[in-house]
Short mmCIF file of C-alpha atoms and ligand atoms in Angstrom, two decimals:
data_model
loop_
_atom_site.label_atom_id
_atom_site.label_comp_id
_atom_site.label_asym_id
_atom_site.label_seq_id
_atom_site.Cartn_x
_atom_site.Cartn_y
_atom_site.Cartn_z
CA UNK A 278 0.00 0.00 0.00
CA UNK A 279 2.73 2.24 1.01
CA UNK A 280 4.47 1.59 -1.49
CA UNK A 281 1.58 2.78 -4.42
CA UNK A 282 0.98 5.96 -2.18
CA UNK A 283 4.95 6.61 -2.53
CA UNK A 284 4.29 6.15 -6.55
CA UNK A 285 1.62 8.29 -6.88
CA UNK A 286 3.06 10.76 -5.00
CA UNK A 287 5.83 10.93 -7.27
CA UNK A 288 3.77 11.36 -10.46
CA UNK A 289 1.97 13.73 -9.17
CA UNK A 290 5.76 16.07 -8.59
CA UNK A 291 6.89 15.02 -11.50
CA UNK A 292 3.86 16.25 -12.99
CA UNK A 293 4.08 19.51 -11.22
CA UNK A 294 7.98 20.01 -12.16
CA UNK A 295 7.55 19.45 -15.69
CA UNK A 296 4.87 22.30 -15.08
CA UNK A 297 7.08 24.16 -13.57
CA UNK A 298 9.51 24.27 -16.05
CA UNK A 299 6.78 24.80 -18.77
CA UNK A 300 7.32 21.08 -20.15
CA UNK A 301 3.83 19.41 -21.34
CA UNK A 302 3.45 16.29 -19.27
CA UNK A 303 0.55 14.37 -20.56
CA UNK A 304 -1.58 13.32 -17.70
CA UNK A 305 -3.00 10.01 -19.26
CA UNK A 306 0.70 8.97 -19.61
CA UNK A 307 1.56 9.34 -16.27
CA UNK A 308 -1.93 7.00 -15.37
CA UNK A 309 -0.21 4.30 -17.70
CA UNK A 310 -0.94 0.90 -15.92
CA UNK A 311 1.95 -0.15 -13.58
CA UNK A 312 4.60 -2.61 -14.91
CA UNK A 313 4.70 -6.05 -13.35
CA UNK A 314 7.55 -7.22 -11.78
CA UNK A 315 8.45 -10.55 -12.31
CA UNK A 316 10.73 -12.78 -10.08
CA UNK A 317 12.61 -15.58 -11.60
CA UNK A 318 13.52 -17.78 -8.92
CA UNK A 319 15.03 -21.30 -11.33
CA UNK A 320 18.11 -23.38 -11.39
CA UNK A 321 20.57 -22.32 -13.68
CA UNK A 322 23.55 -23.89 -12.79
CA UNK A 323 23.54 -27.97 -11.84
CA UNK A 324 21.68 -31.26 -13.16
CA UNK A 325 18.45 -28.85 -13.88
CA UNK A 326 20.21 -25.96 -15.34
CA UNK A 327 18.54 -26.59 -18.66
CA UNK A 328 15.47 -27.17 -17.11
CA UNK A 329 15.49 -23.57 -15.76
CA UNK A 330 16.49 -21.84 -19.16
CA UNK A 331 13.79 -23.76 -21.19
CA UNK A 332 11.36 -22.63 -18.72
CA UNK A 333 12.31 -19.24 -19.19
CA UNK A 334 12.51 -19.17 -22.76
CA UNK A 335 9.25 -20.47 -22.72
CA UNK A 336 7.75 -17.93 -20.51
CA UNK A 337 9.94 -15.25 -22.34
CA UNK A 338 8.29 -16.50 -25.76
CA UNK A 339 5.28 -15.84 -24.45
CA UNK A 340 5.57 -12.60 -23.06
CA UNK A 341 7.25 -11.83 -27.01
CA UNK A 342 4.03 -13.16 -28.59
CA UNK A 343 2.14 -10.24 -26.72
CA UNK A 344 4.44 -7.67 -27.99
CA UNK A 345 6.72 -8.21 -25.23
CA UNK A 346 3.88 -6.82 -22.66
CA UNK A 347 1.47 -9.10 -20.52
CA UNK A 348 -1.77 -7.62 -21.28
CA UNK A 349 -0.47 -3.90 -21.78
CA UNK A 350 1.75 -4.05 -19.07
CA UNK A 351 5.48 -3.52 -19.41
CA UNK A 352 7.10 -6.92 -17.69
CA UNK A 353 10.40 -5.95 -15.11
CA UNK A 354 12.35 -9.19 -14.51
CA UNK A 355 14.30 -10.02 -11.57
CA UNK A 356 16.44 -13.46 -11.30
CA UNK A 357 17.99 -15.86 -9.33
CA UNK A 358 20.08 -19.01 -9.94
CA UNK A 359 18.41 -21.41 -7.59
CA UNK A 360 20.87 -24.07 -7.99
CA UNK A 361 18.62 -26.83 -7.19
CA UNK A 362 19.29 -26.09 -3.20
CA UNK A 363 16.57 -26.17 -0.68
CA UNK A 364 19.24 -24.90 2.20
CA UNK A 365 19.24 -21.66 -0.09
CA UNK A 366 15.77 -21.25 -1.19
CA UNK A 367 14.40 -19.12 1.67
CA UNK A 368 17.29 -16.82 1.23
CA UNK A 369 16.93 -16.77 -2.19
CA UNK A 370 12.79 -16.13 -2.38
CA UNK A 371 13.65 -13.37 0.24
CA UNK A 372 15.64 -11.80 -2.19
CA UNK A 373 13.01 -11.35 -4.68
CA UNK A 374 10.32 -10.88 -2.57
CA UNK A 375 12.11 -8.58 0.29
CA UNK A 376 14.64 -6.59 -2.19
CA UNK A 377 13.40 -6.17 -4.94
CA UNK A 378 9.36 -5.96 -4.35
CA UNK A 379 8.29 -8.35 -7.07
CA UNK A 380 4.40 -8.71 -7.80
CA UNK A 381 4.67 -12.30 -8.32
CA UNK A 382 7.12 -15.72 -8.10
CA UNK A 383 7.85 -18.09 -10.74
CA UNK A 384 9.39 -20.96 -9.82
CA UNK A 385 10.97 -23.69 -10.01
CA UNK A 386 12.04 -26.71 -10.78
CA UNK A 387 13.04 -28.96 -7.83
CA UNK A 388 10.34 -29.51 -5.24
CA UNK A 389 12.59 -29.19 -2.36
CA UNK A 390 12.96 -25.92 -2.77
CA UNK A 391 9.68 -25.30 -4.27
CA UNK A 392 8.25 -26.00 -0.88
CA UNK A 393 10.79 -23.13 0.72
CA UNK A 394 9.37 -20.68 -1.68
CA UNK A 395 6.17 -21.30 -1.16
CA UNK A 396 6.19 -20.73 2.40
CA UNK A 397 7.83 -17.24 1.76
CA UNK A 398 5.30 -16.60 -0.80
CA UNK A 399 2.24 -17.78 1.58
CA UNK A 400 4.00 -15.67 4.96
CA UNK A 401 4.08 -12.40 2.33
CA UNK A 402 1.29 -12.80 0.55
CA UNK A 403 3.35 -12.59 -2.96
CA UNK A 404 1.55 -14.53 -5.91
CA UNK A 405 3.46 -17.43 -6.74
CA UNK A 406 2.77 -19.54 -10.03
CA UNK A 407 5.09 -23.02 -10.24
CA UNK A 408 6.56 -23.86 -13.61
CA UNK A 409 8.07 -26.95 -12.67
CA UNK A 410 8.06 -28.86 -9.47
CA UNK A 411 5.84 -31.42 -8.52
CA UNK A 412 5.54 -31.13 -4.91
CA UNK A 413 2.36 -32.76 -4.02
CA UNK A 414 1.85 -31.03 -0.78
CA UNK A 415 2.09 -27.62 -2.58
CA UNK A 416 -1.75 -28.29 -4.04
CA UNK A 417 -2.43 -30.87 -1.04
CA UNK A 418 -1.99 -29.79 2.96
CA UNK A 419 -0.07 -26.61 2.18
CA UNK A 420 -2.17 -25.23 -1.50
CA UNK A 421 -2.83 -21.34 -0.52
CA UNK A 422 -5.17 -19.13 -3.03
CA UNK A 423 -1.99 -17.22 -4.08
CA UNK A 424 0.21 -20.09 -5.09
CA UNK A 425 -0.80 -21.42 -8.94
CA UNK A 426 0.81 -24.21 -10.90
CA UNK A 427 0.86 -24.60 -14.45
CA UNK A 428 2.79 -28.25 -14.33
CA UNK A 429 1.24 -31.25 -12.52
CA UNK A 430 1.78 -32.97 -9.24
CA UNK A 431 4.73 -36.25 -8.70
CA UNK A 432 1.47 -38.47 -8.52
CA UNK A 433 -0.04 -37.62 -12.32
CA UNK A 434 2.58 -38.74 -14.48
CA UNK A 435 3.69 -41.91 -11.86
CA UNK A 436 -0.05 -43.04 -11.33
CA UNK A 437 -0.76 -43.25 -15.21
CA UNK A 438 2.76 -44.50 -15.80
CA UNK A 439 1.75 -47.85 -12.84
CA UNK A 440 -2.07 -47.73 -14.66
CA UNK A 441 0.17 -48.54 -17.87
CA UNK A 442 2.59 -51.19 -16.55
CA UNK A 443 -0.20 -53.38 -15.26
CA UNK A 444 -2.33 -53.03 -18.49
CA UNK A 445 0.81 -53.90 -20.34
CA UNK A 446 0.72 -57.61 -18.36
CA UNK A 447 3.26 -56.77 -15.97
CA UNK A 448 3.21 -58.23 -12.47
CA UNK A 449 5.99 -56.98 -10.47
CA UNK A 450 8.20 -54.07 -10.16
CA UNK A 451 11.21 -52.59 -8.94
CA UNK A 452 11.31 -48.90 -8.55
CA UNK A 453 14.48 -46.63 -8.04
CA UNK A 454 14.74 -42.97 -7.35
CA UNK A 455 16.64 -40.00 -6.32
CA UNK A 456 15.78 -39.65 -1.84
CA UNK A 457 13.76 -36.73 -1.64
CA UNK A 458 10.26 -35.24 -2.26
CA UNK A 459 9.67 -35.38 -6.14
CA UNK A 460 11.06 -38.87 -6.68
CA UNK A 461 9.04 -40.09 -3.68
CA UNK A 462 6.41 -38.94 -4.70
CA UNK A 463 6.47 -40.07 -7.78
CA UNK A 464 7.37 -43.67 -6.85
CA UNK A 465 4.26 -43.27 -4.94
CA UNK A 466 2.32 -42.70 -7.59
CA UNK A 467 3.47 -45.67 -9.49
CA UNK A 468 3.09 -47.91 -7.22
CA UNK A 469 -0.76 -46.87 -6.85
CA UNK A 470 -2.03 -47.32 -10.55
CA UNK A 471 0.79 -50.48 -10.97
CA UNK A 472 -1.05 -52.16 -7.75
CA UNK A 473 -4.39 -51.02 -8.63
CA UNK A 474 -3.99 -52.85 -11.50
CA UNK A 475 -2.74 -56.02 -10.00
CA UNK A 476 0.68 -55.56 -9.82
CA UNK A 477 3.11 -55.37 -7.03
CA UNK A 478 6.13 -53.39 -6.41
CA UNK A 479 9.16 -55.70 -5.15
CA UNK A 480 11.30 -52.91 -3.67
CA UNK A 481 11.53 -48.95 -3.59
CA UNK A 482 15.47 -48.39 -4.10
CA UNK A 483 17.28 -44.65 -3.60
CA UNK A 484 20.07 -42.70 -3.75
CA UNK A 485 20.64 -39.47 -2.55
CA UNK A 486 20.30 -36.24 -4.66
CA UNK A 487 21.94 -35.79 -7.11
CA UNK A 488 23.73 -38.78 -6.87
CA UNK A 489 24.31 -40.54 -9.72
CA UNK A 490 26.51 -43.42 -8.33
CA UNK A 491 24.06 -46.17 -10.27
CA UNK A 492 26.05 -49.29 -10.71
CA UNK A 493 25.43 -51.75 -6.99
CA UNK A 494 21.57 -50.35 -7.76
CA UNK A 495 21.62 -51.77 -10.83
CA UNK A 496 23.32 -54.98 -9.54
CA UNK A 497 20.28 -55.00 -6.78
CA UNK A 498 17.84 -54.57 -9.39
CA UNK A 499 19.41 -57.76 -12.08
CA UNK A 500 19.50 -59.97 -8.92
CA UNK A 501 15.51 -59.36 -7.92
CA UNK A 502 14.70 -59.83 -11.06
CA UNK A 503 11.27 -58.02 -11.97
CA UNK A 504 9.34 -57.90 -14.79
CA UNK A 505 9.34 -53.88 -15.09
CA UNK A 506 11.62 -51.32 -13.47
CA UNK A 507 10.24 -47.50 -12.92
CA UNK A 508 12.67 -44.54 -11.97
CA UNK A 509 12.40 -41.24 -11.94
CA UNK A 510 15.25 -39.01 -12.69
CA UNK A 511 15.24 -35.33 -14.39
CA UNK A 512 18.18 -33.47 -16.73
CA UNK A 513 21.86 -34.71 -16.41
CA UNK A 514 21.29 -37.55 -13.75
CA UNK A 515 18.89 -39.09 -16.20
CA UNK A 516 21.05 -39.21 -19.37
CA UNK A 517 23.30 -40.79 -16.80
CA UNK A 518 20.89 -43.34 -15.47
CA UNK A 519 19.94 -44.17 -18.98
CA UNK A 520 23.40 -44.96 -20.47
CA UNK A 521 23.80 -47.13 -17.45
CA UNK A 522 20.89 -49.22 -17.27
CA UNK A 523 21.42 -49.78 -21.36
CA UNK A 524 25.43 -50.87 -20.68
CA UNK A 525 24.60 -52.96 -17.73
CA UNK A 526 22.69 -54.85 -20.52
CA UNK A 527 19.16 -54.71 -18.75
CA UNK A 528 17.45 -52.32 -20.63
CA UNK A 529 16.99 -55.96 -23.19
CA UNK A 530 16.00 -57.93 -20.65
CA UNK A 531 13.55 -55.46 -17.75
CA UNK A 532 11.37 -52.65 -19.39
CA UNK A 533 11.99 -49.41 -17.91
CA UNK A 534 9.26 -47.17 -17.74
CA UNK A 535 9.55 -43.58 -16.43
CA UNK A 536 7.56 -40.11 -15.60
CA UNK A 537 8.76 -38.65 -18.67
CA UNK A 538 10.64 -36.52 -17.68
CA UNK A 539 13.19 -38.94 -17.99
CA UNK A 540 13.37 -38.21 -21.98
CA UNK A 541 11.94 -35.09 -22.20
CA UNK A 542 15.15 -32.67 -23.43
CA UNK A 543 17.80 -35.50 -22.42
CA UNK A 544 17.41 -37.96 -26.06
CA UNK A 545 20.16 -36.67 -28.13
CA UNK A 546 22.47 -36.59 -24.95
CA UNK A 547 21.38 -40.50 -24.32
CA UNK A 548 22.79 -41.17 -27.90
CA UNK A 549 20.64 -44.25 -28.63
CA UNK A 550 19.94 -45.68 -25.14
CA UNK A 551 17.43 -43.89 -24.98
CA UNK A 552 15.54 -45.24 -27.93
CA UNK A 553 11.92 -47.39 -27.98
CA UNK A 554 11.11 -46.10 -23.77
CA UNK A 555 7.66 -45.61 -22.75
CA UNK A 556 7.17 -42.66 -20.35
CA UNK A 557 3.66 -41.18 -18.97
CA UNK A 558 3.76 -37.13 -19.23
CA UNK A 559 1.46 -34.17 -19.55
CA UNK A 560 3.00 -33.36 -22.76
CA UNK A 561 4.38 -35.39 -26.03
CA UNK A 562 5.85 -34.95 -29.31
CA UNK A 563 3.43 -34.86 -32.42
CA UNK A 564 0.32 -33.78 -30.84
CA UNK A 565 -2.11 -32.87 -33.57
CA UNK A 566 -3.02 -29.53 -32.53
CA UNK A 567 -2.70 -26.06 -34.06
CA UNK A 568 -1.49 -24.16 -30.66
CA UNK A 569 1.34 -26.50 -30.13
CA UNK A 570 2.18 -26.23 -34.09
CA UNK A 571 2.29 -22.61 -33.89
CA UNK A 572 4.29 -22.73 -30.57
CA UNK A 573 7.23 -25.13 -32.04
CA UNK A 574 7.36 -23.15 -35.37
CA UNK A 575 8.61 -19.95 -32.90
CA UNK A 576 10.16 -21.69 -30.13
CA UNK A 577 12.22 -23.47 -32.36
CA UNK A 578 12.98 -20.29 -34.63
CA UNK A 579 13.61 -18.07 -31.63
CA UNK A 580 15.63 -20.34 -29.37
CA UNK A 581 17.34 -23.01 -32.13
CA UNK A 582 16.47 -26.00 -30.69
CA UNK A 583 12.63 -28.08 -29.89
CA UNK A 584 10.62 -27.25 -27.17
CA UNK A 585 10.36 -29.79 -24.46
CA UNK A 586 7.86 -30.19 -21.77
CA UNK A 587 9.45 -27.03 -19.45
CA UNK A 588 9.33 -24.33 -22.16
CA UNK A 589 5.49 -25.63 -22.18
CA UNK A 590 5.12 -24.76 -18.27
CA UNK A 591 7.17 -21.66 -18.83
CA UNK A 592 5.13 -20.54 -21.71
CA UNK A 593 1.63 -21.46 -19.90
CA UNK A 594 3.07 -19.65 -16.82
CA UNK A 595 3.24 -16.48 -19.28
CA UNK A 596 -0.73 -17.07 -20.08
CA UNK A 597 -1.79 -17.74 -16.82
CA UNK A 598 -0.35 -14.60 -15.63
CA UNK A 599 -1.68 -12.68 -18.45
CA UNK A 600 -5.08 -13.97 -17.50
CA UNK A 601 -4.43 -12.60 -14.30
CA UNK A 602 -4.01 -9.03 -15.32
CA UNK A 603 -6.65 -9.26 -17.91
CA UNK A 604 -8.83 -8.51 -15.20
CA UNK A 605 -6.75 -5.57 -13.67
CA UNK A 606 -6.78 -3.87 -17.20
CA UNK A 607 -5.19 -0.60 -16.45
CA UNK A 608 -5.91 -0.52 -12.79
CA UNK A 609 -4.08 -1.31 -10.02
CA UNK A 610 -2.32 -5.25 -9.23
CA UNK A 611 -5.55 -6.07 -7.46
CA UNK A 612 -4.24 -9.74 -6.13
CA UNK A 613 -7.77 -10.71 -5.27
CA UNK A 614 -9.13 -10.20 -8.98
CA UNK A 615 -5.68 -11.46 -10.24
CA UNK A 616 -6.21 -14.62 -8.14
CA UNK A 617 -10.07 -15.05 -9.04
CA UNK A 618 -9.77 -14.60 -12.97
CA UNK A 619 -6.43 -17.26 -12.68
CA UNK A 620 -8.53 -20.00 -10.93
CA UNK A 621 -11.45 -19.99 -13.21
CA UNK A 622 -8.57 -19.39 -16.16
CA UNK A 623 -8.61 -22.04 -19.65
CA UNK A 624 -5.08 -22.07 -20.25
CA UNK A 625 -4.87 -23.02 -23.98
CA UNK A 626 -1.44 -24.93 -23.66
CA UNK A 627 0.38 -26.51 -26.20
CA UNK A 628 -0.31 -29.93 -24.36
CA UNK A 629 -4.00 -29.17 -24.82
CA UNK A 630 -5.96 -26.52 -23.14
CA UNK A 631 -6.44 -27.36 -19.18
CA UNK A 632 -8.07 -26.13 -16.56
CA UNK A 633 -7.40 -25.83 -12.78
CA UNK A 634 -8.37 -27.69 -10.41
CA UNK A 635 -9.86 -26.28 -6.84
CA UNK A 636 -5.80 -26.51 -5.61
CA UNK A 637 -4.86 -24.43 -8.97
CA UNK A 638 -3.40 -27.71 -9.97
CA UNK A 639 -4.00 -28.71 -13.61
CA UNK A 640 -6.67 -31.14 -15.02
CA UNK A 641 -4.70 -33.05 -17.81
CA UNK A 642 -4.66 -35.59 -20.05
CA UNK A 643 -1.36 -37.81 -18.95
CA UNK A 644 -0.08 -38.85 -22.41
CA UNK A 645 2.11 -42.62 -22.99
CA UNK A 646 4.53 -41.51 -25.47
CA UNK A 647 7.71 -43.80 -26.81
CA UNK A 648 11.26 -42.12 -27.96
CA UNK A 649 11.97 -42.14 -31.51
CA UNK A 650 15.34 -40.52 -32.57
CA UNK A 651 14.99 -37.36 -30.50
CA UNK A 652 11.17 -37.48 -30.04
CA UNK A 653 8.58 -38.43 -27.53
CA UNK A 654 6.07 -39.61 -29.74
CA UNK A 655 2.32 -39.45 -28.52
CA UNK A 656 1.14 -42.86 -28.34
CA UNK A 657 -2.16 -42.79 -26.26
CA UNK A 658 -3.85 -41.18 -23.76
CA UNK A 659 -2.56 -43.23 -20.71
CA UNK A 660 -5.07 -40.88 -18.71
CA UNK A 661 -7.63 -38.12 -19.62
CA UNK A 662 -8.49 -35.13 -17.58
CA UNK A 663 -6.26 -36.66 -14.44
CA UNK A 664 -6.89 -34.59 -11.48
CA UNK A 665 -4.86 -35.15 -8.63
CA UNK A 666 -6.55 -35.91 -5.13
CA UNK A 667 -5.08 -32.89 -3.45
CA UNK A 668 -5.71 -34.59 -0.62
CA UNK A 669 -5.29 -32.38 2.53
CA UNK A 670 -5.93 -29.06 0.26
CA UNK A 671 -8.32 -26.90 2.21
CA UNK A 672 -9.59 -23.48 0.53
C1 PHB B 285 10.82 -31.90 -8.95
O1 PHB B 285 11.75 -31.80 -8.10
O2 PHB B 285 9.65 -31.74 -8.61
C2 PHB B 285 11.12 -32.22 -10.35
C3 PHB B 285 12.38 -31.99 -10.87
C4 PHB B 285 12.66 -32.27 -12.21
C5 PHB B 285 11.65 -32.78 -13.01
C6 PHB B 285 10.39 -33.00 -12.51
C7 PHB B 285 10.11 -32.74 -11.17
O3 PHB B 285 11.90 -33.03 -14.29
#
């Protein structure tokens, strides 16, 4: 509040001196609507650093696409590396929130510090709008009405990736995974659709973050012998994982299946180990639609390389804030209009439009694509319209 009285107090002298000194200032353009500042709190440095650019180029693209406004608002950026630490994300989200005043957080990409951010956003009351990070307990026990995500939950892509397995004949699994929230999480997930369908999971193996010390897991994994492995791993550790499980020889003998993130930016780094995986994600190569058409021609054009599932939650990040301030036209940030017009928001997303659910967590379809070359080609709907439970969410 203070700090728009200390604004318009200073439009108003600045009207008066250029009076003063017999310059013309046009009162309408001092009324111009105030710019929005935008906090960039993603990992550019470490195993998600390319996770964190393609998010921003994606939400940069967008913000282009407008005529580099969000709806007639001039966009201020602020930015932090995050470097995928949770022991620096309060510090960090302080920055941004604190210093430099930002209307609104967007971020980031590991859940771990996802969840420090959101607290800081929550405690100040900043709008926060989550790109990347799965964190289920961001729309479960902890969702707040100012904290928005435009990716999906650790459960989504896991439970239609288990759903899968066990349609696919399958009847046990081993699962392996990085030791903290996301992977979890996701594991969780798995193991809910695979044992709904009849399956059962043998053993839930882990290593620490970012660890990517694979080889006496792999050994574990050849001597229990299942019929399917899942894992979930993100960015360099899973180009790592992926040349591993193919030279240890088991990617012939155990499927792996993954939350696709797995493939999703990592193929041509995999070389060909990669090749013939099924994943379950919210997003897929050759989806017959005109917006995601339209969004490859310029993503690829602008930034010189495909689009992969982050630019997606970058770029929707970029329309769900621009819904947002659709209904502020001109006036003042409002945060309760803001907040209103993003929940009831159709973000029309290159994945396919979604909506949000009561958590502001999205309603998707949870695609089963298989890598080809460098693609993650759609090959069925492995779930439509998945909503997770956001169990615990109260608002
Ligand atoms: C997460 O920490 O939530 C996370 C990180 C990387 C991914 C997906 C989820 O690709």
């Amino acid at each position: 509040m203070n700090k728009q009285k200390g604004r318009n107090t200073l439009r108003t002298m600045a009207g008066i001196v250029g009076l003063a000194f017999g310059v013309l200032v046009p009162f309408g353009a001092v009324q111009a609507a105030e710019k929005i500042k935008v906090g960039l709190m993603l990992p550019y440095t470490g195993t998600f650093a390319a996770l964190g650019t393609a998010i921003t180029n994606g939400f940069k693209q967008y913000v282009a696409e407008q005529g580099g406004n969000l709806a007639g608002r001039e966009v201020e950026y602020f930015v932090v590396d995050d470097e995928s630490d949770p022991a620096k994300a309060t510090e960090n989200a302080n920055k941004l929130v604190k210093r430099d005043q930002v209307d609104v957080l967007v971020g980031t990409v590991h859940s771990g510090v996802a969840l420090g951010m959101a607290k800081v956003a929550r405690d100040n009351k900043t709008l926060m709008i989550i790109p990347n990070a799965g964190a289920d307990d961001l729309t479960g026990p902890l969702c707040a009405p100012n904290v928005f995500r435009t990716s999906f939950t650790n459960w989504q892509p896991g439970f239609a990736m288990g759903k899968v397995a066990a349609e696919r004949g399958h009847k046990t699994a081993v699962t392996l995974t990085w030791k903290y929230a996301a992977g979890e999480e996701a594991v969780n997930g798995f193991t809910g659709g695979f044992e709904a369908g009849g399956g059962k999971v043998l053993k839930q193996l882990t290593l620490p973050f970012p660890g990517v010390e694979f080889q006496a897991l792999l050994t574990e994994i050849a001597s229990l012998k299942p019929e399917a492995v899942y894992v979930f791993f993100a960015g360099g550790g899973a180009v790592k994982f992926v040349k591993d499980y193919d030279a240890a020889g088991l990617k012939a003998s155990i499927p792996l299946y993954s939350s696709g993130f797995l493939t999703d930016g990592t193929l041509a780094a995999m070389g060909g180990s990669g090749e013939g995986l099924l994943t379950a994600l919210h997003y897929a190569d050759g989806l017959d639609n005109a917006k995601d058409k339209s969004f490859r021609d310029s993503y690829s054009t602008t930034y010189k390389m495909q689009p992969d599932v982050y630019a997606v939650q970058g770029y929707d990040a970029a329309q769900l804030l621009k819904a947002g301030l659709d209904a502020v036209k001109d006036g003042k940030l409002e945060q309760g209009a803001m907040i209103k017009a993003m929940a009831a928001a159709t973000v029309d997303s290159p994945r396919g439009a979604f909506t949000l659910s009561k958590a502001h967590n999205p309603v998707q379809d949870i695609y089963l694509r298989k890598a080809e070359g460098q693609e993650n080609k759609v090959v069925s709907i492995a779930a439509p319209k998945l909503a997770d439970p956001a169990r615990g969410c109260r608002m």
